CSV table of N, CA and C in Angstrom, one decimal:
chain,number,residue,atom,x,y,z
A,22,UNK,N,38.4,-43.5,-17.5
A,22,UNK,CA,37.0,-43.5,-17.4
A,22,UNK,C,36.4,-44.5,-18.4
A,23,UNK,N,35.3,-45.5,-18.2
A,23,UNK,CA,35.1,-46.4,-19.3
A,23,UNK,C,34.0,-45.6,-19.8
A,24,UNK,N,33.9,-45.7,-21.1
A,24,UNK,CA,33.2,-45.2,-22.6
A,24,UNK,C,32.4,-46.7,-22.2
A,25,UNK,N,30.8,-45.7,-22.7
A,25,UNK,CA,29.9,-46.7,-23.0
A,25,UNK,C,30.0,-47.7,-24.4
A,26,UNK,N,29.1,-49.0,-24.0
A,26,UNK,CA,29.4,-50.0,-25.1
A,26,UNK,C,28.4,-49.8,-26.3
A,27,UNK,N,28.5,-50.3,-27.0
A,27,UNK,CA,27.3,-50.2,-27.8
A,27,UNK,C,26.4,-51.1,-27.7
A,28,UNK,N,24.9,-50.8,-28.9
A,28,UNK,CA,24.2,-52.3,-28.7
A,28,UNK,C,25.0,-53.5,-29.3
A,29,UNK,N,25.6,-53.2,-30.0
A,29,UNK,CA,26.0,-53.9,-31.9
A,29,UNK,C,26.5,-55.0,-31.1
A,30,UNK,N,26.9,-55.3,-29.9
A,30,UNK,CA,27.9,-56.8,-29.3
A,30,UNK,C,28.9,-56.5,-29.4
A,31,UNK,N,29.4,-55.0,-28.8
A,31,UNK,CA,30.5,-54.3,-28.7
A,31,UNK,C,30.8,-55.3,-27.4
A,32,UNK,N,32.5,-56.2,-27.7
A,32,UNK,CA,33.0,-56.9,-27.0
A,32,UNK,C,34.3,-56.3,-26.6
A,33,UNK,N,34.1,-56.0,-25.0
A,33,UNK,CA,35.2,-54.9,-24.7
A,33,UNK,C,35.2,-53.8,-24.1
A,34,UNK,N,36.4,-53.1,-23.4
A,34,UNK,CA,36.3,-52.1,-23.1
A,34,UNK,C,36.7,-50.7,-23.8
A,35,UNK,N,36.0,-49.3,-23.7
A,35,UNK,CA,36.8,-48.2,-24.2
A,35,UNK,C,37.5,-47.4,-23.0
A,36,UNK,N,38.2,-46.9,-22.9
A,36,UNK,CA,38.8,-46.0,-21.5
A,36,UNK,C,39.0,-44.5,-22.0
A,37,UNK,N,38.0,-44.0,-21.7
A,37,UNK,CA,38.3,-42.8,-22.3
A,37,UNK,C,39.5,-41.8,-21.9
A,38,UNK,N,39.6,-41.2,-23.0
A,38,UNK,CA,41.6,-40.1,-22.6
A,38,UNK,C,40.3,-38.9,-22.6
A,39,UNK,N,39.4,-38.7,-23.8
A,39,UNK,CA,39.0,-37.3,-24.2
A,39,UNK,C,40.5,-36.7,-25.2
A,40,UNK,N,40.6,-35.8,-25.5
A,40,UNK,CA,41.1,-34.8,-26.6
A,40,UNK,C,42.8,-34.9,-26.1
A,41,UNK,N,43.3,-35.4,-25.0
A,41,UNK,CA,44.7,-35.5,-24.6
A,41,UNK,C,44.8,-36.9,-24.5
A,42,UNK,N,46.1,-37.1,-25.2
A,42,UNK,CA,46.7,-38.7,-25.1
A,42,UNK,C,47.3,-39.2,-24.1
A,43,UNK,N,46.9,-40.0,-23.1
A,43,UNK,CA,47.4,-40.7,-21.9
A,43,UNK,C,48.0,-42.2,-22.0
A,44,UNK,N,48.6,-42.2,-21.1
A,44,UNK,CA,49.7,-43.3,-21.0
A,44,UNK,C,48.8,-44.5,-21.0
A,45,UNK,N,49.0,-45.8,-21.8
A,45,UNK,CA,48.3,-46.8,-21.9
A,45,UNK,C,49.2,-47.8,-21.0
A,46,UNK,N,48.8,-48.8,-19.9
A,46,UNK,CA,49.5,-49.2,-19.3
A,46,UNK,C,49.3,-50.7,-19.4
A,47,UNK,N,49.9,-51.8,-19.2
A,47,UNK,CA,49.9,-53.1,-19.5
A,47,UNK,C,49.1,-53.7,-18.6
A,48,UNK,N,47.9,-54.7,-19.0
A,48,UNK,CA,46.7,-55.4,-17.2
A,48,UNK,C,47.6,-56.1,-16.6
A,49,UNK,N,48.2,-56.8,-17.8
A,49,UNK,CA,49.1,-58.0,-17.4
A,49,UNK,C,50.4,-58.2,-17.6
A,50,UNK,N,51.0,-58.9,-17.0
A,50,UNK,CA,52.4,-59.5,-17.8
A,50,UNK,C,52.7,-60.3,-18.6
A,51,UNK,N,53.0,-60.0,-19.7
A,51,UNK,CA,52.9,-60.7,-21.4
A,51,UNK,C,54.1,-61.0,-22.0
A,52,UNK,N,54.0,-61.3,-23.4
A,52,UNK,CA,54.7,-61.2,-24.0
A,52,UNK,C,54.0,-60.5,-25.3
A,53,UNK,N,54.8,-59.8,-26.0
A,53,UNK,CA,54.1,-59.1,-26.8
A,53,UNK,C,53.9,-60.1,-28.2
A,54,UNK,N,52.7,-60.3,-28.4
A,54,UNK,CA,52.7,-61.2,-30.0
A,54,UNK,C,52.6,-60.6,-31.1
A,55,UNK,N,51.8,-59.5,-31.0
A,55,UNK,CA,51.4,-58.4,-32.2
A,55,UNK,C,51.7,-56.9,-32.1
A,56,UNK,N,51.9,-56.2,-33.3
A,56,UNK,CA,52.3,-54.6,-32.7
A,56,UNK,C,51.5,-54.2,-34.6
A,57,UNK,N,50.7,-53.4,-34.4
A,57,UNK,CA,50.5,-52.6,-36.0
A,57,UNK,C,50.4,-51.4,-35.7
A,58,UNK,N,51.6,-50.5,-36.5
A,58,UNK,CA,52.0,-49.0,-35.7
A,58,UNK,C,51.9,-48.2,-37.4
A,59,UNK,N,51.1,-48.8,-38.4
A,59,UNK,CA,51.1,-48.1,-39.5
A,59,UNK,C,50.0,-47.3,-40.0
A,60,UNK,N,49.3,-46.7,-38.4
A,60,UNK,CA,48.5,-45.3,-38.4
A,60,UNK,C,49.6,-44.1,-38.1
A,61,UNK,N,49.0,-42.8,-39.1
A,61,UNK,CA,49.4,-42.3,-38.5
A,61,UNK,C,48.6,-41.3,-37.0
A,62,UNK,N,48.9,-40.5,-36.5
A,62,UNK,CA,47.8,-39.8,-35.7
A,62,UNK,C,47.0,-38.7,-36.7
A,63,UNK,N,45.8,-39.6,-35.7
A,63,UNK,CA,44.4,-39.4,-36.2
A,63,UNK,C,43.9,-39.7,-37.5
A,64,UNK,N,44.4,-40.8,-37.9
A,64,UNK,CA,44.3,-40.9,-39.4
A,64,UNK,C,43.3,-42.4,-39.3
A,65,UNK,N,42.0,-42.2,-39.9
A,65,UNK,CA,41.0,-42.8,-39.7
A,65,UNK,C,41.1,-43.9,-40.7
A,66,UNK,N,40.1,-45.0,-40.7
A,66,UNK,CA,40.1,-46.5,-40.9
A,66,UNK,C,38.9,-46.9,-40.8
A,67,UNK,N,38.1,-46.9,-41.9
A,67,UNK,CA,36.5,-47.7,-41.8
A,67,UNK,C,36.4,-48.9,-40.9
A,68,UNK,N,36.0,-49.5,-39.8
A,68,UNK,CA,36.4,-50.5,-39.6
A,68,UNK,C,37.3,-51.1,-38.9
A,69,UNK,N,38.3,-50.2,-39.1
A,69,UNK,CA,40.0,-50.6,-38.5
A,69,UNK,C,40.2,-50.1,-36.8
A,70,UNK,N,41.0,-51.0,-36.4
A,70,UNK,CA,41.3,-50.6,-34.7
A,70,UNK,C,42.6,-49.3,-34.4
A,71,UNK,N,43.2,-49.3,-36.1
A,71,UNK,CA,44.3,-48.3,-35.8
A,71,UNK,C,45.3,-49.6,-35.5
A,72,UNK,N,46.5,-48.5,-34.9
A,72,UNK,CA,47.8,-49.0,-34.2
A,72,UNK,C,47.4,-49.9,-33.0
A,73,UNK,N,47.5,-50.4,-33.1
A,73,UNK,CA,47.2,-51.6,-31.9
A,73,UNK,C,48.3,-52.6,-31.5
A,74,UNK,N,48.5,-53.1,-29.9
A,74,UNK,CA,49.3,-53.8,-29.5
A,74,UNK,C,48.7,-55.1,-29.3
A,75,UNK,N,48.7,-56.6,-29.3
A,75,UNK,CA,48.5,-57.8,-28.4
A,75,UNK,C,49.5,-58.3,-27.7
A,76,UNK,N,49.1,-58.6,-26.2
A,76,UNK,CA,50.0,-58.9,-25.6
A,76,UNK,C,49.7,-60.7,-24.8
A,77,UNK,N,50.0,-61.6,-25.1
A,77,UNK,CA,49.7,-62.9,-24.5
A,77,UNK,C,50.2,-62.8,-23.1
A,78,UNK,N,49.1,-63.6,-22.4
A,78,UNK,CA,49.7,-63.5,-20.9
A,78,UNK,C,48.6,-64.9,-20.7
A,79,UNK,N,49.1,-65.0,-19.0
A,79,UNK,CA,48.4,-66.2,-18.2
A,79,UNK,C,47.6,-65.4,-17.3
A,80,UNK,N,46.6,-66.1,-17.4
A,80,UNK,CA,45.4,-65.6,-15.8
A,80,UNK,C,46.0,-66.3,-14.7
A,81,UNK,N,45.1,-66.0,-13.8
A,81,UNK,CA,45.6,-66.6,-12.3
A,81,UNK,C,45.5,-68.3,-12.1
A,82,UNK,N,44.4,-68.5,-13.1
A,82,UNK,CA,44.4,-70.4,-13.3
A,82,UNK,C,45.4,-70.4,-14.4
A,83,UNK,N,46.5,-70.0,-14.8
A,83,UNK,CA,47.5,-70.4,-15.8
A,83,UNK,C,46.9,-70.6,-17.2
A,84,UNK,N,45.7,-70.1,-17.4
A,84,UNK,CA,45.0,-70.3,-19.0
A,84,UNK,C,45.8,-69.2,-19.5
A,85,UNK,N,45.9,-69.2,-21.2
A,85,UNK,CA,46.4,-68.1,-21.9
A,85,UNK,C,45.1,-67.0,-21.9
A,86,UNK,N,45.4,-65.9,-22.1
A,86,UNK,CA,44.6,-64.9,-22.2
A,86,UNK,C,45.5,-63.6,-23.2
A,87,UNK,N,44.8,-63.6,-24.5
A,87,UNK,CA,45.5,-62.2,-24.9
A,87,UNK,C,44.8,-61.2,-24.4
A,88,UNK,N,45.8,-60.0,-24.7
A,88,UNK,CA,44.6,-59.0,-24.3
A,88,UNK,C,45.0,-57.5,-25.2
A,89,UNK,N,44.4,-57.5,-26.0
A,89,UNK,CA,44.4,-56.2,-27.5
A,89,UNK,C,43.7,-54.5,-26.6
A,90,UNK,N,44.9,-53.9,-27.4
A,90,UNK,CA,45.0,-52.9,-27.1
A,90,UNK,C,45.0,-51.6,-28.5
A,91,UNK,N,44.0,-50.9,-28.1
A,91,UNK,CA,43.4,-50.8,-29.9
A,91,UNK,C,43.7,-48.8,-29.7
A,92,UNK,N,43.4,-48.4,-30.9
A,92,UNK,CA,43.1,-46.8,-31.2
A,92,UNK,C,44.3,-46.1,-30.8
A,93,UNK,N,45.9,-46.9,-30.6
A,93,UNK,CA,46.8,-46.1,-29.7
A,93,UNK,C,47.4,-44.8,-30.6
A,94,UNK,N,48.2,-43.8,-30.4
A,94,UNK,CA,48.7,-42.8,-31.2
A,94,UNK,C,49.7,-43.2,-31.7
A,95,UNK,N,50.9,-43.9,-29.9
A,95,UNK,CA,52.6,-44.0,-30.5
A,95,UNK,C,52.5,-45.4,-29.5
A,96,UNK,N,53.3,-46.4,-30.4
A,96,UNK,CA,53.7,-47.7,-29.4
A,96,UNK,C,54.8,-48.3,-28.9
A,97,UNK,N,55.1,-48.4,-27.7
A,97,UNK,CA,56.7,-48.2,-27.5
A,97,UNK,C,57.1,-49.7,-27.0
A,98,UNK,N,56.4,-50.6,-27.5
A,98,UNK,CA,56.9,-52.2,-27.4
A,98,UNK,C,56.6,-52.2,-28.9
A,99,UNK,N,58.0,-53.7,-28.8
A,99,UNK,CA,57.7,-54.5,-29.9
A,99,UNK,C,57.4,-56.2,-29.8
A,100,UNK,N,56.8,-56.9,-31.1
A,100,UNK,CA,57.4,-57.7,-30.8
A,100,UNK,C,58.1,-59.2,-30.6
A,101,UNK,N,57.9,-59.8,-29.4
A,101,UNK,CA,58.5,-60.3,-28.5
A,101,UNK,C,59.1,-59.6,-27.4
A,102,UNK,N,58.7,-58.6,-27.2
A,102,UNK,CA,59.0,-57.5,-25.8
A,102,UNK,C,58.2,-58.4,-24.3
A,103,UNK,N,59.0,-58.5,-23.4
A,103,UNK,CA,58.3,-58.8,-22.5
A,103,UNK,C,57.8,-57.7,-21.5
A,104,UNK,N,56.6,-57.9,-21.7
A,104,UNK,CA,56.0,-56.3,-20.4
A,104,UNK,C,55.6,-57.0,-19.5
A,105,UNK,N,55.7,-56.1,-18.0
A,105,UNK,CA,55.1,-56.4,-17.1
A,105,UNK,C,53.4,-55.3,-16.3
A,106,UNK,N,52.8,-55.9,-15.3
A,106,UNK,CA,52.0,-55.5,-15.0
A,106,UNK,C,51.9,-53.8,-15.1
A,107,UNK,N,51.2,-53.1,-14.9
A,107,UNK,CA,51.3,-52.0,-15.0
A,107,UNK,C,52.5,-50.8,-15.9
A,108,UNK,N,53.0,-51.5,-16.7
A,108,UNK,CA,54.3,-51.4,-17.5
A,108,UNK,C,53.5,-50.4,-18.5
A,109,UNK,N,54.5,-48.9,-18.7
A,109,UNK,CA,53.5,-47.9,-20.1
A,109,UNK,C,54.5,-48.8,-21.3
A,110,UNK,N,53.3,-48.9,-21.8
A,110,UNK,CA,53.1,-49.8,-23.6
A,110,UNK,C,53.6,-49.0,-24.5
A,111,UNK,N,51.9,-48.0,-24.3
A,111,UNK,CA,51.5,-47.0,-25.5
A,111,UNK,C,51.2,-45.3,-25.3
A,112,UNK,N,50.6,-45.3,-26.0
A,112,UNK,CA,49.7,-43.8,-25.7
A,112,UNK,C,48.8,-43.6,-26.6
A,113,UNK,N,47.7,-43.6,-25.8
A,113,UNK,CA,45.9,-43.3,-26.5
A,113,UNK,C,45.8,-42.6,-27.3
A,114,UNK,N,45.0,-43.0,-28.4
A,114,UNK,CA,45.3,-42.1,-29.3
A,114,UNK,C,43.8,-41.8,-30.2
A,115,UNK,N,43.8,-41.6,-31.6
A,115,UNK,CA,42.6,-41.7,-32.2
A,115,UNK,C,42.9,-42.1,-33.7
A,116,UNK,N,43.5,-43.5,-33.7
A,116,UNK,CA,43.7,-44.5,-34.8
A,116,UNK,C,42.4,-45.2,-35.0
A,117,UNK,N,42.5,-45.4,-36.6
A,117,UNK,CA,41.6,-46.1,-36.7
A,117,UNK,C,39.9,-45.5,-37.0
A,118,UNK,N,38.9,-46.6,-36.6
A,118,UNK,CA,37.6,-45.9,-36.2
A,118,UNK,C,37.4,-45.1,-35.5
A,119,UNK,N,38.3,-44.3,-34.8
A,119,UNK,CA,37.9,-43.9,-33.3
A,119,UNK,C,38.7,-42.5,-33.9
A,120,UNK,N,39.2,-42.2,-34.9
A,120,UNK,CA,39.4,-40.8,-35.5
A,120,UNK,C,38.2,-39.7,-35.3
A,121,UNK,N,38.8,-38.2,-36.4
A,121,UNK,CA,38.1,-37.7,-35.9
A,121,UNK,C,38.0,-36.4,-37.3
A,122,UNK,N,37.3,-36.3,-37.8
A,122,UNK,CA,37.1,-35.9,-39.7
A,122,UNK,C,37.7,-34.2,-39.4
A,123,UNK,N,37.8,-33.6,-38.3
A,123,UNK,CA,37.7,-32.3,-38.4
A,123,UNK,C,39.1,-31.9,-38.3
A,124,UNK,N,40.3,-33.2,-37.9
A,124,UNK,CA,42.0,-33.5,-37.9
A,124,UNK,C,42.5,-33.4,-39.2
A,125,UNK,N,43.5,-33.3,-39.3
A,125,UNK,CA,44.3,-33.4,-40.8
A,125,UNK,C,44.3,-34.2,-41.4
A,126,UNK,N,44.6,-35.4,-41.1
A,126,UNK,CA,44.6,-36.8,-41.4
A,126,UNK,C,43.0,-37.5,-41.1
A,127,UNK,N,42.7,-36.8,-41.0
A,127,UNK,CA,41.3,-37.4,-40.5
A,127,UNK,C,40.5,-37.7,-41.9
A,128,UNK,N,39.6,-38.5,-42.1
A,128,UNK,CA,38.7,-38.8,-43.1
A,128,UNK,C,37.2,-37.7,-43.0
A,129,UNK,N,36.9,-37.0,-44.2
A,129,UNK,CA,35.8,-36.1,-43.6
A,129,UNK,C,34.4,-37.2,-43.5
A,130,UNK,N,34.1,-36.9,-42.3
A,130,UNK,CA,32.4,-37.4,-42.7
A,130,UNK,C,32.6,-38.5,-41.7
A,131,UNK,N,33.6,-38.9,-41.1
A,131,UNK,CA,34.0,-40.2,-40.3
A,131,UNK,C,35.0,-39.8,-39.3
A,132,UNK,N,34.4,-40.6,-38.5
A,132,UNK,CA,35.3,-41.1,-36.7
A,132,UNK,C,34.5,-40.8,-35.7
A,133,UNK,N,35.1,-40.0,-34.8
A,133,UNK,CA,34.4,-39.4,-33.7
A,133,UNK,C,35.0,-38.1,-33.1
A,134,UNK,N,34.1,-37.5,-32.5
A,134,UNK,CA,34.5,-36.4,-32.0
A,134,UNK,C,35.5,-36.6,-30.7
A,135,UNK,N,36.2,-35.3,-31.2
A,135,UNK,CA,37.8,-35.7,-30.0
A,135,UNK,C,37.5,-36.2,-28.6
A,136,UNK,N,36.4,-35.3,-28.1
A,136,UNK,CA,36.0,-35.4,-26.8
A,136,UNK,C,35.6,-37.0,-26.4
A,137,UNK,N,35.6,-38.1,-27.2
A,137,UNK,CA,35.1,-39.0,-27.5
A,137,UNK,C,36.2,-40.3,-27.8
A,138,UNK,N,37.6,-40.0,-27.9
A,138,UNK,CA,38.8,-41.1,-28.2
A,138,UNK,C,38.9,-41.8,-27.1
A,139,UNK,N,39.1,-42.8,-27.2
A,139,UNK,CA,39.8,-44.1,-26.0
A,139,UNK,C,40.7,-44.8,-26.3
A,140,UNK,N,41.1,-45.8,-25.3
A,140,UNK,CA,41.9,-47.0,-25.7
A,140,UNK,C,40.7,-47.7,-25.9
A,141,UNK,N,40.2,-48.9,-26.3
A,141,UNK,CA,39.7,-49.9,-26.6
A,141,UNK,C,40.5,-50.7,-26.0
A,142,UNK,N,39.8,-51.9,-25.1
A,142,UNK,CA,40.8,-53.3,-24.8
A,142,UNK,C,39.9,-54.2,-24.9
A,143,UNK,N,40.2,-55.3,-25.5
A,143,UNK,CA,39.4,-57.0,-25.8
A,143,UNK,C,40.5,-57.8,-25.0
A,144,UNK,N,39.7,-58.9,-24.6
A,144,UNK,CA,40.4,-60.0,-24.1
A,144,UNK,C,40.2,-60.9,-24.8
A,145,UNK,N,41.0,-62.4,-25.3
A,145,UNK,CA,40.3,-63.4,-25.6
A,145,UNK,C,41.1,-64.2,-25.3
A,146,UNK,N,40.8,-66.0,-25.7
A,146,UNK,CA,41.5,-66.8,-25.0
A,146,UNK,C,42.4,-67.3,-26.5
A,147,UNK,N,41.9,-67.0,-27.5
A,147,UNK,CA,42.4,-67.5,-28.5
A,147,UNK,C,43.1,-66.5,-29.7
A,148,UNK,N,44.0,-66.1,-29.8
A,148,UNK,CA,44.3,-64.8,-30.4
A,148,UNK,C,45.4,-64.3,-31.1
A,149,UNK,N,46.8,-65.5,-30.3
A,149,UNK,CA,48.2,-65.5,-30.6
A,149,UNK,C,48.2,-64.5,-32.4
A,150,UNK,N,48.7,-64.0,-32.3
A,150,UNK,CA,49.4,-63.2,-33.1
A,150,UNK,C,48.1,-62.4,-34.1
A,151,UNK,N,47.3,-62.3,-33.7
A,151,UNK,CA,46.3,-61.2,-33.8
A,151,UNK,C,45.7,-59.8,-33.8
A,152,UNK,N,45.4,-59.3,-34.9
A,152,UNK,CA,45.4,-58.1,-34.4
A,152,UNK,C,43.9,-57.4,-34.3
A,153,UNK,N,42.9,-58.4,-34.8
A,153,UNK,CA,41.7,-58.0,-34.3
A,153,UNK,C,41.0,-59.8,-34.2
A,154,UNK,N,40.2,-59.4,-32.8
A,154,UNK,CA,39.6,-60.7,-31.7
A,154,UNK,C,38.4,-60.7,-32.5
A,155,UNK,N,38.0,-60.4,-33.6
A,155,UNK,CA,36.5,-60.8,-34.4
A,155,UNK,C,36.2,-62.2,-34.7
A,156,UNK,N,35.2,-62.7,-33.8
A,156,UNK,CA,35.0,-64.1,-34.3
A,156,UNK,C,35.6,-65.1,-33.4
A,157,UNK,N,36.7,-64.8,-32.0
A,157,UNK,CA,37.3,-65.7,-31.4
A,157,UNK,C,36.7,-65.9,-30.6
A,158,UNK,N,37.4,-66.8,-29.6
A,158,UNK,CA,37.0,-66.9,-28.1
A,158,UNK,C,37.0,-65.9,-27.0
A,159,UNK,N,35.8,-64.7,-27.3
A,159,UNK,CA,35.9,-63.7,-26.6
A,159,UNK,C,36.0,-63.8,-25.0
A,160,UNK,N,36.7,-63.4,-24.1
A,160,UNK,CA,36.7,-62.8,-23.1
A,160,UNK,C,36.0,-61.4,-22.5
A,161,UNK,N,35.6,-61.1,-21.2
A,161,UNK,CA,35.6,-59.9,-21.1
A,161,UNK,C,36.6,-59.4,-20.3
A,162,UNK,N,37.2,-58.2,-20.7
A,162,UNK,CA,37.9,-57.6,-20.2
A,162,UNK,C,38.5,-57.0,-19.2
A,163,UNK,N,37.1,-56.6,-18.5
A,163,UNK,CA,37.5,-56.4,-17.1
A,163,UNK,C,37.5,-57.1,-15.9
A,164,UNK,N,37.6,-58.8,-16.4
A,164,UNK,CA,37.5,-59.4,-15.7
A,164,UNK,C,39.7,-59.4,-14.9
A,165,UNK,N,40.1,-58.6,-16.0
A,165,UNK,CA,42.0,-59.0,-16.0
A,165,UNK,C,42.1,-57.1,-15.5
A,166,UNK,N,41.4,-56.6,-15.3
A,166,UNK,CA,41.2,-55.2,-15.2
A,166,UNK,C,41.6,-55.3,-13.2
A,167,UNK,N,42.8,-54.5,-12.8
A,167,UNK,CA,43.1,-54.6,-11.3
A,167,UNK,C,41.9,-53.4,-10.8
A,168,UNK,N,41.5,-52.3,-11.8
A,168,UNK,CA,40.5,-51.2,-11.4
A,168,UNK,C,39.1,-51.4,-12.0
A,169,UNK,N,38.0,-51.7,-11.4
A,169,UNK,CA,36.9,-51.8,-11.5
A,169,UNK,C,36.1,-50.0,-11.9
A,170,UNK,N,35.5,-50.4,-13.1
A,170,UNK,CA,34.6,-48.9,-13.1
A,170,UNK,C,32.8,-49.6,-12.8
A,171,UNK,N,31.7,-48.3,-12.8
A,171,UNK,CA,30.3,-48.8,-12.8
A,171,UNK,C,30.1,-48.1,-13.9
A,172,UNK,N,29.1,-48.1,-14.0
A,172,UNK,CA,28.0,-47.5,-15.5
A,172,UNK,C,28.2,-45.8,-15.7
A,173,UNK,N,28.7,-45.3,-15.0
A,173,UNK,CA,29.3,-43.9,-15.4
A,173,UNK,C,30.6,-43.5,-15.3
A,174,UNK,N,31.4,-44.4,-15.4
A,174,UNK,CA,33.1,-44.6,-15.5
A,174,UNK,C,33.8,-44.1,-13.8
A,175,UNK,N,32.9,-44.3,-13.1
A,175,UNK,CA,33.9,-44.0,-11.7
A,175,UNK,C,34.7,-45.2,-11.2
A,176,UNK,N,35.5,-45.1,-10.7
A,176,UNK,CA,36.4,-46.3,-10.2
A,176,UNK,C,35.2,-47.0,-8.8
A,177,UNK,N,35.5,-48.2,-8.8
A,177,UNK,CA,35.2,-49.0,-7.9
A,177,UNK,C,36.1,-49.4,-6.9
A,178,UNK,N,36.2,-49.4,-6.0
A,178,UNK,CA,37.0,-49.2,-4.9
A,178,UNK,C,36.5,-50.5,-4.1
């Protein structure tokens, strides 16, 4: 389900899990450039995306396109791993910002409520070995997205 954006020039998508961790699956076929797996679960980060994967890949006109994969729990590429389309990566989690103060590891006073965790995904065209797209050549995301949502996270068909 896509999680609303914010005003702030939230660049990107959230996909919401809610309170259970779901399988994170690959848009594209990559190579893996970046992996930061030194959250633990639910262990918050001012600012921080958490454990996060980048995976480089080509669009359909052969441009590079990374595409970051943020807030995960557990990540099961490394890299230089090559993944393919629909390939499980990760598993959603609540690293990072997207924690949750009332958890063990959680920071009091900060994150978000469980009901509330996602994956986060950015696209950009400039990113190689990156672990946060702040300030690049942003992309939008669901333009490499094979499932289309609308404004209340239903799939588009």
């Amino acid at each position: 389900m896509l999680y609303g954006r914010s005003k702030r020039g939230h660049k990107g998508v959230d996909i919401l899990s809610g309170s259970v961790y779901k399988d994170v699956h690959s848009l594209m076929c990559g190579i893996v450039e970046a992996v930061v797996t030194s959250f633990k679960t639910n262990q918050y980060g001012h600012l921080k995306l958490g454990n996060v994967i980048n995976v480089k890949s080509k669009d359909k006109n052969g441009k590079t396109v990374y595409i970051l994969y943020c807030h995960l729990d557990k990540v099961y590429v490394k890299v230089g791993d090559k993944v393919q389309h629909g390939q499980k990566i990760a598993l959603s989690g609540s690293t990072g910002n997207a924690s949750y103060s009332g958890l063990p590891n959680g920071v009091k006073g900060h994150g978000i409520d469980k009901k509330n965790w996602h994956c986060h995904i950015e696209a950009c065209a400039d990113g190689a070995k990156a672990v946060t797209f702040f300030g690049k050549n942003r992309l939008q995301p669901e333009d490499y997205m094979k499932t289309k949502f609308d404004n209340n996270g239903n799939a588009i068909k």
